[in-house]
Short mmCIF file of C-alpha atoms in Angstrom, two decimals:
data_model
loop_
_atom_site.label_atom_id
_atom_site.label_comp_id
_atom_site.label_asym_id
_atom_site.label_seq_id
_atom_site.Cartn_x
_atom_site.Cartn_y
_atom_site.Cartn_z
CA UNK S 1368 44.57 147.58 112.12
CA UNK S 1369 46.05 151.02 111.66
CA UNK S 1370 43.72 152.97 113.89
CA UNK S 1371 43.36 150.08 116.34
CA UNK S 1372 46.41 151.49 118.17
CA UNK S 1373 45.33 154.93 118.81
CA UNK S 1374 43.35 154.56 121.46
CA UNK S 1375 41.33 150.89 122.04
CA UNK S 1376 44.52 148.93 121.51
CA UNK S 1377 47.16 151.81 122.32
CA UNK S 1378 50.53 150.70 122.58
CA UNK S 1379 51.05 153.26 126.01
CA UNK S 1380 47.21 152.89 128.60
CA UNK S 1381 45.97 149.83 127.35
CA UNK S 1382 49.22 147.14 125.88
CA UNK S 1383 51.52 149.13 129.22
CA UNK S 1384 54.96 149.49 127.01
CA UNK S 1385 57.19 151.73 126.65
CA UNK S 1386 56.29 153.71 129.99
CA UNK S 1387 59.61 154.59 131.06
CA UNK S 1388 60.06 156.88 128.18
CA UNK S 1389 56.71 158.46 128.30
CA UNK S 1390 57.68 159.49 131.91
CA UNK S 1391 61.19 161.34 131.51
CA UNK S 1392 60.49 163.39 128.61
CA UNK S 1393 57.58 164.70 128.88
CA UNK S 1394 58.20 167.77 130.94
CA UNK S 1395 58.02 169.73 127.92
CA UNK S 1396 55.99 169.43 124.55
CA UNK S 1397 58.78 169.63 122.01
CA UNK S 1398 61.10 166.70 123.53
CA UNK S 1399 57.73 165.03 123.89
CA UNK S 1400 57.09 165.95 119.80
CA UNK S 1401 60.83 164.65 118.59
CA UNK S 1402 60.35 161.45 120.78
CA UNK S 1403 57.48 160.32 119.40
CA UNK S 1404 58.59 160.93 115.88
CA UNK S 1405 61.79 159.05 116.67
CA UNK S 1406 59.93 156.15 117.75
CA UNK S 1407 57.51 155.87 114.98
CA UNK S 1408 60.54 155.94 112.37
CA UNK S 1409 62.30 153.25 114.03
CA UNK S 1410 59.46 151.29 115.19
CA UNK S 1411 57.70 151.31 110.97
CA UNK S 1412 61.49 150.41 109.81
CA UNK S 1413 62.69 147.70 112.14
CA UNK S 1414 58.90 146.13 112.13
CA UNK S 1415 59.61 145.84 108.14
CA UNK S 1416 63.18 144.93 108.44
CA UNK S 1417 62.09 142.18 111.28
CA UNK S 1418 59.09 140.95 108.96
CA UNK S 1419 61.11 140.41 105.70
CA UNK S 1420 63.92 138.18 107.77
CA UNK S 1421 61.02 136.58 109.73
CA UNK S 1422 61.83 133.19 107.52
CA UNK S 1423 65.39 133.16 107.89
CA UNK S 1424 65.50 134.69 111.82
CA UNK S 1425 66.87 131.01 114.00
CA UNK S 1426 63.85 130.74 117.49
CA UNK S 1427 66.15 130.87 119.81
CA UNK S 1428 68.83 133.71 118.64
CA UNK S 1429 66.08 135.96 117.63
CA UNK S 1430 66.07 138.37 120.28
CA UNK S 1431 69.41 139.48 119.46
CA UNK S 1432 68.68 140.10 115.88
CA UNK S 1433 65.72 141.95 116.83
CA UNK S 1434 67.52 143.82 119.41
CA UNK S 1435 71.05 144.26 117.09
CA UNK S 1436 68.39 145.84 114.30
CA UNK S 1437 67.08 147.60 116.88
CA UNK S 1438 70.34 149.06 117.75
CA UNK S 1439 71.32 149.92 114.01
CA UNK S 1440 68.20 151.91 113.49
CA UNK S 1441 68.57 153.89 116.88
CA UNK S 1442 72.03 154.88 116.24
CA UNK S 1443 70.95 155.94 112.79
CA UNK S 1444 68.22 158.36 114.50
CA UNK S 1445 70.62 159.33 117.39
CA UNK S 1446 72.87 160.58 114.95
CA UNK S 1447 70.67 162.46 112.76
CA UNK S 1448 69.43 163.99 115.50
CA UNK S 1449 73.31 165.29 117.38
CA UNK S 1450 73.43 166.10 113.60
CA UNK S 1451 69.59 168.22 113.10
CA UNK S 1452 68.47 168.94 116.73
CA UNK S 1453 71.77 169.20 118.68
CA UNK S 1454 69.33 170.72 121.78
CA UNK S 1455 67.08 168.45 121.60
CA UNK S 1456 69.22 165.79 121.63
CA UNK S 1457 70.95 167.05 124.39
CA UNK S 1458 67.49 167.24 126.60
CA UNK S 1459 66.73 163.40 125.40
CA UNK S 1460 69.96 162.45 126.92
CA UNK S 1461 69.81 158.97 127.40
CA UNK S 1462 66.51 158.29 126.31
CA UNK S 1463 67.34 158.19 122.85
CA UNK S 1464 69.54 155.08 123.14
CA UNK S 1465 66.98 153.74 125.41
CA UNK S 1466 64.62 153.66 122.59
CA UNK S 1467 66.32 149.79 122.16
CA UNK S 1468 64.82 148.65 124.67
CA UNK S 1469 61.41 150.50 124.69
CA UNK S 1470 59.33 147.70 125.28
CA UNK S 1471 56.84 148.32 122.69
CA UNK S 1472 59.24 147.51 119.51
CA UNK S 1473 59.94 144.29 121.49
CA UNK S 1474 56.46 143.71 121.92
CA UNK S 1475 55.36 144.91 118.58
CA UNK S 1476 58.50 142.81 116.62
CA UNK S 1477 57.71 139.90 118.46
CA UNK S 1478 53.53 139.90 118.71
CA UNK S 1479 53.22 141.36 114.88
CA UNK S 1480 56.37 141.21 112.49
CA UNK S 1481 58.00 138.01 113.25
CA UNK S 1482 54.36 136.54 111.86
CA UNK S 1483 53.05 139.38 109.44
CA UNK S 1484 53.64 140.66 105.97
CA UNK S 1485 56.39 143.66 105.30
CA UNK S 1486 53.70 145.99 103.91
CA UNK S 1487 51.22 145.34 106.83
CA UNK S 1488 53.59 145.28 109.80
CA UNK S 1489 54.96 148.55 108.20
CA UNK S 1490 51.04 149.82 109.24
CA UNK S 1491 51.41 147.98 112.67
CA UNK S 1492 54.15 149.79 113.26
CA UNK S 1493 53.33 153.70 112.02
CA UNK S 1494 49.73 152.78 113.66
CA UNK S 1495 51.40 151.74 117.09
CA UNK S 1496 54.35 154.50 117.17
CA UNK S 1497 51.32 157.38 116.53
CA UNK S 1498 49.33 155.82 119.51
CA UNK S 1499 52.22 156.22 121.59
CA UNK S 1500 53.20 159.70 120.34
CA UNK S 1501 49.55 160.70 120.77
CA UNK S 1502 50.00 159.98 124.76
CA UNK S 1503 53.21 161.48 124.49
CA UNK S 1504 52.15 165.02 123.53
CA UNK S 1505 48.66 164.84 125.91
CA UNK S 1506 51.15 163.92 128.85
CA UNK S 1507 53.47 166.80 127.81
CA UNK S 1508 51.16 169.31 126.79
CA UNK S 1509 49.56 169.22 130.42
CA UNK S 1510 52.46 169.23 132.00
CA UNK S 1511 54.50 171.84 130.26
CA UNK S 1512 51.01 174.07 130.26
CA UNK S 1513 50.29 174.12 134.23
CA UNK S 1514 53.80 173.25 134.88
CA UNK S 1515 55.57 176.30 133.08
CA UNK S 1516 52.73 178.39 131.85
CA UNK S 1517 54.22 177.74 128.06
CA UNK S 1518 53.98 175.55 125.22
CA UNK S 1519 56.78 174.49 122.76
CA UNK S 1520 58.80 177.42 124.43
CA UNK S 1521 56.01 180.36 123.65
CA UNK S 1522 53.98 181.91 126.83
CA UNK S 1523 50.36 180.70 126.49
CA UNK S 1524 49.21 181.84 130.03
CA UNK S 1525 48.97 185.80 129.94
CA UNK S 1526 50.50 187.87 132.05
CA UNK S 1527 47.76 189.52 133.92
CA UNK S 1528 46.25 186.06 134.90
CA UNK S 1529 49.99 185.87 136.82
CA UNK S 1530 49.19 189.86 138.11
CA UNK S 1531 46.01 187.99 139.38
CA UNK S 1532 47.84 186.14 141.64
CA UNK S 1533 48.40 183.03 139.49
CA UNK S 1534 51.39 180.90 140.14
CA UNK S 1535 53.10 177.85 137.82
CA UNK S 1536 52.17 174.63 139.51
CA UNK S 1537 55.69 173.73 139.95
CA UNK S 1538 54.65 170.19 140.76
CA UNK S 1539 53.86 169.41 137.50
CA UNK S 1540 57.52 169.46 136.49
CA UNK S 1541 58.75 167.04 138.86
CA UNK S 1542 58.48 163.38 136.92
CA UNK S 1543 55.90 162.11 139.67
CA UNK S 1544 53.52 163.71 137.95
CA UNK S 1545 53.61 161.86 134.60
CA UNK S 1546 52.84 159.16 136.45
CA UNK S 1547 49.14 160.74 137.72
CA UNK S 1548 49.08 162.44 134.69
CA UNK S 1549 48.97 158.96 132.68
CA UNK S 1550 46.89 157.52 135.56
CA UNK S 1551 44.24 160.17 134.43
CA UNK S 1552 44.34 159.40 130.90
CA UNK S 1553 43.93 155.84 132.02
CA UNK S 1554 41.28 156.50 133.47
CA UNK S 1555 39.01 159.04 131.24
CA UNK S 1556 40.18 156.19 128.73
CA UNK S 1557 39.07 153.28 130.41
CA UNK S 1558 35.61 154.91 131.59
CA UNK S 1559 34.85 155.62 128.25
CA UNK S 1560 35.85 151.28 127.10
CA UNK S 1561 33.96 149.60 130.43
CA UNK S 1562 35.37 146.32 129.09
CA UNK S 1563 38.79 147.34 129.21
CA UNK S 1564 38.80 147.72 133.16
CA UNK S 1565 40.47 145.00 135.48
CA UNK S 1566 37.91 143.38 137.88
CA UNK N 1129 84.48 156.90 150.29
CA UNK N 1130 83.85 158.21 147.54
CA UNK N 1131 82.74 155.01 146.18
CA UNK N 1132 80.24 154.52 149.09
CA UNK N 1133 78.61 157.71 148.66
CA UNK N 1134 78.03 156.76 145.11
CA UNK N 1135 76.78 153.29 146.06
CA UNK N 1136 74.25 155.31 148.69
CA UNK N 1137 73.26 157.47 145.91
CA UNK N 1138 72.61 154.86 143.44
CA UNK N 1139 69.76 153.55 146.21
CA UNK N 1140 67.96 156.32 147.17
CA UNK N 1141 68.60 159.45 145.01
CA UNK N 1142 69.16 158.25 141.55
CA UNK N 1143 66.75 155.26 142.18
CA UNK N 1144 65.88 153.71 138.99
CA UNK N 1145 62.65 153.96 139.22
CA UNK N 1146 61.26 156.54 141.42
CA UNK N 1147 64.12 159.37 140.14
CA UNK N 1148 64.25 158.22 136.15
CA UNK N 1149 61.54 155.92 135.72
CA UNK N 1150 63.76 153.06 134.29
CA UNK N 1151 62.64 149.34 133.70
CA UNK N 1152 59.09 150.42 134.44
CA UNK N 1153 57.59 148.05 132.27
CA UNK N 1154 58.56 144.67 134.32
CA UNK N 1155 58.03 146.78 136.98
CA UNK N 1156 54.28 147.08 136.35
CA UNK N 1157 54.02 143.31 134.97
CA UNK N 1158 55.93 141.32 137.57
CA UNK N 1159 54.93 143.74 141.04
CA UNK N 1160 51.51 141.24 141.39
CA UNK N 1161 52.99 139.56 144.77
CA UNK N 1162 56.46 140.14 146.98
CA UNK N 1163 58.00 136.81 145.88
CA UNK N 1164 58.00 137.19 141.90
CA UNK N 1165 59.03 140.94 142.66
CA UNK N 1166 62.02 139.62 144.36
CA UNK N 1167 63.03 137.11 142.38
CA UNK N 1168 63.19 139.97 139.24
CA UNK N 1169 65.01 142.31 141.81
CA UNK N 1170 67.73 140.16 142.49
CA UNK N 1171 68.45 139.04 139.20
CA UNK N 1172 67.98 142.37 137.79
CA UNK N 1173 70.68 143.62 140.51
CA UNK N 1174 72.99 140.62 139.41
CA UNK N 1175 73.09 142.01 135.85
CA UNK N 1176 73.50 145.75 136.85
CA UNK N 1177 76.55 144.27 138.34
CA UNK N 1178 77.80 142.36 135.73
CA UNK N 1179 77.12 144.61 132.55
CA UNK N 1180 78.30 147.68 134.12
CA UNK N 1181 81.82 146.95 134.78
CA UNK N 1182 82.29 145.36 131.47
CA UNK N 1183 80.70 148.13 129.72
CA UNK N 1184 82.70 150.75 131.40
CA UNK N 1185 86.32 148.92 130.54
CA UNK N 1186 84.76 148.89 126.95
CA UNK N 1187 84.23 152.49 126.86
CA UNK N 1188 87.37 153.13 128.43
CA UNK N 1189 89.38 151.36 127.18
CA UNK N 1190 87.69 150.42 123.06
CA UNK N 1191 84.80 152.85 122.53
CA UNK N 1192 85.82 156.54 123.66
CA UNK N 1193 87.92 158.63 122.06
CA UNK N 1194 91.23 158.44 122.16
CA UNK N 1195 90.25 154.85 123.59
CA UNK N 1196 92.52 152.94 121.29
CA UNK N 1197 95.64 154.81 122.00
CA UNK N 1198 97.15 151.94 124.11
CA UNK N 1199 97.52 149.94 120.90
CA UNK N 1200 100.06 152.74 119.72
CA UNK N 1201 100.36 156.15 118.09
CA UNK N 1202 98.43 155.97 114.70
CA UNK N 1203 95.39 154.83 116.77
CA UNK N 1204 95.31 157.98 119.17
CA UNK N 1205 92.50 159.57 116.84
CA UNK N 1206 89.90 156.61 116.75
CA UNK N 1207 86.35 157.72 117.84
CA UNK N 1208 84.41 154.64 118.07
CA UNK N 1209 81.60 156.39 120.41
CA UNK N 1210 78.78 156.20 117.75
CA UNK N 1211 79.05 152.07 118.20
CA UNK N 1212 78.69 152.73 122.13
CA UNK N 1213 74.82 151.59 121.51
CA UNK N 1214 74.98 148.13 119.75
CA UNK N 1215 78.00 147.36 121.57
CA UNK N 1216 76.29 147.78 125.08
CA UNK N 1217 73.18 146.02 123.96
CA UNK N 1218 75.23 143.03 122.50
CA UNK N 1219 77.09 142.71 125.95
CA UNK N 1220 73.91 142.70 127.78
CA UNK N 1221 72.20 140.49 125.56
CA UNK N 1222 74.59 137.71 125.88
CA UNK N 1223 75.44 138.09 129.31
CA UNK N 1224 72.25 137.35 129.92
CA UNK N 1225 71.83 134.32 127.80
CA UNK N 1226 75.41 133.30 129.30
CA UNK N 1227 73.77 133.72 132.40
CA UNK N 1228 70.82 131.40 132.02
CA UNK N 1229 72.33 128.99 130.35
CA UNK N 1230 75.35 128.83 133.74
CA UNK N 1231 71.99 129.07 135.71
CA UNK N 1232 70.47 125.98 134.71
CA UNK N 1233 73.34 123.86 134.75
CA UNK N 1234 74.46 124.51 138.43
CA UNK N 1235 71.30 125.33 140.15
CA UNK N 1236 67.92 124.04 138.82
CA UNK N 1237 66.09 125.00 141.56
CA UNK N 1238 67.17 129.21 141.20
CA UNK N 1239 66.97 128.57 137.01
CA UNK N 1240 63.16 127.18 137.77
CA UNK N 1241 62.24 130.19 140.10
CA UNK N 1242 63.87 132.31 137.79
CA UNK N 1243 64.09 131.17 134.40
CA UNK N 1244 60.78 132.92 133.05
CA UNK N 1245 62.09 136.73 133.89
CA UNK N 1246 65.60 136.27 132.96
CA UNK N 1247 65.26 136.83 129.13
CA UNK N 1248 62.99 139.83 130.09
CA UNK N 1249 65.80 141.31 131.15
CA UNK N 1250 67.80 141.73 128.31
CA UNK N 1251 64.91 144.57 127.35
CA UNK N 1252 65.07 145.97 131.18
CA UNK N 1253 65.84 149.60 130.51
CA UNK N 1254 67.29 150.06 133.87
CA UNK N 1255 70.30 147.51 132.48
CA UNK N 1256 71.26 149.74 129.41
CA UNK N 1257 69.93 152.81 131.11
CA UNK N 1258 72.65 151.96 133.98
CA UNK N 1259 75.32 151.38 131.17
CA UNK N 1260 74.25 154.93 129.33
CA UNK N 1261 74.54 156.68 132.54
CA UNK N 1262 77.94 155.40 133.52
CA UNK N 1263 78.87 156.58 129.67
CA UNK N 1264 77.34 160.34 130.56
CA UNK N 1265 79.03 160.55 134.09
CA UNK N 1266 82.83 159.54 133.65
CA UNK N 1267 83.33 157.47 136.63
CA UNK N 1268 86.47 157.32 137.93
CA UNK N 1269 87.28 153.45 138.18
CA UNK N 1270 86.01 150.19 138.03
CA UNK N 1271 84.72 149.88 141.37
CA UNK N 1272 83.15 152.77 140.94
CA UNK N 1273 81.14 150.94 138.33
CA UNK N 1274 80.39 148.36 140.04
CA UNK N 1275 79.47 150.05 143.31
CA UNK N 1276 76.66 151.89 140.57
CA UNK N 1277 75.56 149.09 139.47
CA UNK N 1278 74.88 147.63 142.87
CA UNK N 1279 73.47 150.52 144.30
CA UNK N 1280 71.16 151.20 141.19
CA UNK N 1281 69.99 147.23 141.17
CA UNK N 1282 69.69 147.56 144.93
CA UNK N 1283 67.62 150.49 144.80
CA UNK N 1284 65.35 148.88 142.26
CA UNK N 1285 65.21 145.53 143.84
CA UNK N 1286 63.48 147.90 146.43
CA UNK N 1287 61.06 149.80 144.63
CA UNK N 1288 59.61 146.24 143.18
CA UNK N 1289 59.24 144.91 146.20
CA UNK N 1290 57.67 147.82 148.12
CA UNK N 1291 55.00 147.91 145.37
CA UNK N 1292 54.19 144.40 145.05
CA UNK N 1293 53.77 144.33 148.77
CA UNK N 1294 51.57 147.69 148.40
CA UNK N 1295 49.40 146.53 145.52
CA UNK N 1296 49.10 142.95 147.36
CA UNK N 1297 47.15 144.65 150.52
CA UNK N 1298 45.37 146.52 148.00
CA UNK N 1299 44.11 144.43 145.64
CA UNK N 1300 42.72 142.22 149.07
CA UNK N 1301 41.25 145.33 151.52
CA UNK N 1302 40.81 148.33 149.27
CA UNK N 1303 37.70 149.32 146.73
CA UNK N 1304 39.03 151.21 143.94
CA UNK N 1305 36.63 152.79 141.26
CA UNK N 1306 36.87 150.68 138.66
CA UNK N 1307 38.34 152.44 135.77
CA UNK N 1308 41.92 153.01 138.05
CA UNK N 1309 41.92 149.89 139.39
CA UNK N 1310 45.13 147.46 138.44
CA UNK N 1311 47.37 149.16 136.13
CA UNK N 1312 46.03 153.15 137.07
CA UNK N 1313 46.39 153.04 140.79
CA UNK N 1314 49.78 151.26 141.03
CA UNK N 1315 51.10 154.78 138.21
CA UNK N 1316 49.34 156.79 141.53
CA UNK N 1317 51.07 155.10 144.14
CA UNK N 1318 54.19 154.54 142.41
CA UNK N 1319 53.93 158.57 141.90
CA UNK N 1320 53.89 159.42 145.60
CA UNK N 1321 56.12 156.89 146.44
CA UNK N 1322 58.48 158.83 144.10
CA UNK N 1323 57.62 162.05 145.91
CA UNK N 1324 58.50 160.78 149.22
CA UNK N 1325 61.62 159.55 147.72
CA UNK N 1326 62.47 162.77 146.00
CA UNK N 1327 62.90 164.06 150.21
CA UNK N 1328 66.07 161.85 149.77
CA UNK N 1329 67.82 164.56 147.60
CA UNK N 1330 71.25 165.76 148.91
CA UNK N 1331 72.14 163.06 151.20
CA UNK N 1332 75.56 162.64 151.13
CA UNK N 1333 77.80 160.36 153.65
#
């Protein structure tokens, strides 16, 4: 159950949630890095928050609950974070907040917690938030290396490769390219797990 | 004017999907055929609309700082900005209920064409993502707001549907090696369509 998410039943190529995230800050590693370890936080917390109201929770208001938790958990983060990591923070922008309405703590609060034990959804949700930060940091480790010739902000590619002749794909900046470059994990991922693939 | 050339902008530059990748989930999920991908579009649109003028007279006006100060003196120092979050995602959340439940009781017919996507879209990024953007940007008024809103719903209304029309001919005339095929070559196409739309930078009217 915890190591389900990593790769046959990740959260990112295989469930399709939370791609809009994966997409916009990804252009370098560390943004990538302080994402994903956002999202695990809140995603472990409001999964055992969720599962010890499950009982109490009325059907038909429970989206709101879910999402108000949600809320209270990324504001706690946000501000840690303007507090911690005011630069990273500021390159996150917007994506912080939009950690609400990720789709995957939706999909994980509503497929896992609302039915499952605290202790267990608590593994749900550290198992699903380190399947998504695992795609997180591939995505953004490609595209900061052959995008910028760097990674986490140190020069990786050596100068005399660039003397060579060698130039930064500058494409690989652009967001487009998330998209291909999480089409390729797709499909490496989905070669390797035949009965994953759509007919 | 000015209003315009942020309503143009909203549809083609900042597109919500092809510029910052916003409500991509749905966006994958419902983009199977044109008229499912339409019927999202427009209701995601009608909410843009909605949320984003009510949000922005709540930041103005509650949230910011300073925000308060129309309630007199001794309030001139209230930051409530750190509540900007929940308080956007409570107004979206129950517009949206609001919404269904006005939908079903005058028009059946929209509610039963409808009904399935709109509690998705309380959890449509692009809705809040709209909202945090119009928090970043300062917009002036508003109509300004609302022209946003209509140009950003607009613009993704039109990303849906060119997809779901795309991935329709594909899915019939097309063979696709088998690991991309589905979820893998709609990220591809939606990539270069993003690329062609990134030749839309700079327009301005």
């Amino acid at each position: 159950m915890f190591f389900n998410p990593f790769s046959k039943d990740n959260p990112v190529v295989v469930q399709i949630l939370g791609i809009c995230s994966v997409l916009a800050v990804t252009a370098k590693l560390e943004p990538a890095i302080v994402m994903g370890l956002s999202v695990i936080a809140v995603l472990a917390f409001s999964n055992v928050i969720i599962s010890l109201l499950r009982n109490t929770i009325p059907t038909n208001i429970r989206i709101i609950v879910q999402l108000v938790v949600v809320a209270g958990l990324v504001v706690i983060v946000s501000q840690l974070l303007q507090a911690y990591a005011y630069d990273v923070s500021k390159q996150l922008s917007v994506f912080i907040g939009l950690i609400i309405t990720n789709c995957i703590l939706m999909g994980r609060l509503e497929a896992f917690a609302m039915g499952n034990r605290p202790w267990p959804s608590f593994l749900d949700g550290v198992g699903n938030g380190i399947g998504y930060t695992i795609i997180l940091v591939v995505v953004g480790f490609f595209r900061e290396l052959l995008g910028s010739g760097t990674l986490l902000g140190y020069q990786v590619v050596p100068q005399c490769l660039y003397d060579a002749g060698y130039v930064n794909n500058g494409l690989m900046i652009l967001p487009p390219m998330a998209l291909v470059v999480v089409a390729c994990i797709i499909w490496v991922q989905r070669s390797a797990n035949k009965d994953l693939q759509e007919k | 004017m000015e209003n315009l050339n942020i309503f143009i902008r909203s549809i083609f530059v900042d597109n919500m999907i092809f510029a910052y990748f916003l409500g991509m989930c749905s966006f994958l999920a419902v983009s199977k055929n044109v008229k499912t991908a339409l019927g999202l579009g427009v209701a995601v649109t009608f909410m843009l609309v909605i949320t984003l003028p009510i949000n922005y007279l709540l930041q103005t006006y509650v949230l910011s700082a300073g925000a308060l100060s129309w309630l007199g003196p001794e309030y001139a120092e209230v930051d409530l900005s750190f509540l900007s979050l929940i308080v956007f995602i409570a107004v979206i959340a129950s517009m949206t209920q609001l919404v269904e439940m006005a939908v079903e009781k005058y028009s059946p017919s929209l509610y039963a064409s409808l009904g399935i996507f709109l509690p998705l879209i309380a959890v449509n990024c692009a809705i809040l993502g709209g909202s945090l953007f119009m928090q970043q940007r300062d917009f002036g008024s508003v109509w300004t707001a609302v022209c946003a809103g209509g140009g950003w719903g607009l613009g993704w209304l039109l990303a849906i549907t060119a997809i779901a029309a795309i991935r329709e001919r594909i899915a019939q005339y097309s063979n696709i090696p088998g690991p991309l095929r589905g979820v893998g070559i709609t990220f591809i196409i939606t990539a270069l369509m993003g690329i062609a739309f990134m030749s839309f930078l700079g327009i301005k009217i």
